[in-house]
Coordinates of C-alpha atoms and ligand atoms in Angstrom, one line a residue:
M1 CA 85.2 102.0 94.9
I2 CA 88.2 100.0 93.1
T3 CA 88.5 96.8 90.9
A4 CA 89.0 93.8 93.0
K5 CA 92.8 92.8 92.7
F6 CA 91.5 90.0 94.4
T7 CA 88.5 87.7 94.9
S8 CA 87.2 88.4 98.2
A9 CA 83.3 88.0 99.9
C10 CA 81.1 90.7 100.7
S11 CA 81.0 91.8 104.1
K12 CA 77.5 92.7 104.7
C13 CA 75.2 89.9 102.9
G14 CA 78.5 87.9 102.1
C15 CA 78.6 87.6 98.5
T16 CA 81.4 86.5 97.0
N17 CA 83.2 89.9 94.8
K18 CA 85.2 88.3 92.6
K19 CA 88.7 89.4 90.8
G20 CA 88.4 92.6 88.9
S21 CA 85.1 93.0 89.7
S22 CA 83.6 96.3 91.2
I23 CA 83.5 96.7 94.5
Y24 CA 83.5 99.0 97.2
Y25 CA 86.8 99.5 100.2
W26 CA 87.1 100.8 102.9
P27 CA 91.2 100.7 104.0
S28 CA 90.3 102.6 107.1
D29 CA 88.8 98.8 108.4
R30 CA 90.0 96.5 106.0
K31 CA 86.3 95.9 104.6
A32 CA 85.1 95.5 101.0
Y33 CA 81.7 95.9 99.7
C34 CA 80.0 94.4 96.8
E35 CA 78.8 96.7 94.6
K36 CA 74.8 96.3 96.1
C37 CA 76.4 97.2 99.6
G38 CA 79.0 99.3 99.1
E39 CA 75.9 102.5 97.2
V40 CA 74.7 103.5 100.7
P41 CA 77.7 103.3 102.8
Y42 CA 80.0 104.8 100.6
S43 CA 77.2 107.8 99.9
Q44 CA 77.4 108.4 104.1
F45 CA 81.2 108.1 104.3
R46 CA 81.6 110.9 101.4
S47 CA 79.9 113.0 102.7
A48 CA 81.0 112.3 106.5
A49 CA 84.6 112.5 105.0
A50 CA 83.7 115.8 103.5
D51 CA 82.5 117.2 106.5
E52 CA 85.8 115.6 107.6
D53 CA 87.6 117.4 105.9
M54 CA 86.3 121.0 106.5
M55 CA 87.2 120.2 110.0
N56 CA 90.7 119.6 109.3
G57 CA 91.3 121.7 106.6
N58 CA 92.2 118.3 104.4
G59 CA 91.9 117.7 100.8
P60 CA 89.7 114.6 99.7
C61 CA 93.1 112.7 98.9
A62 CA 93.9 113.1 102.4
Y63 CA 93.7 109.5 104.5
Ligands
ZN1 ZN1 77.2 92.6 99.5

């Protein structure tokens, strides 16, 4: 979860993520989700990333 540096549209519902608001952003696919839409995939992403970290032996900050 990051603070939006620019105004963008949620990749899921299309609502506006205003600059300065809290959004979920995936650098890997350059998608931004609003707070509401980001919660579910974010928790999935975290568990998936944790699994990959276990497999690869990388820390949580290694992307
Ligand atoms: Zn949304």
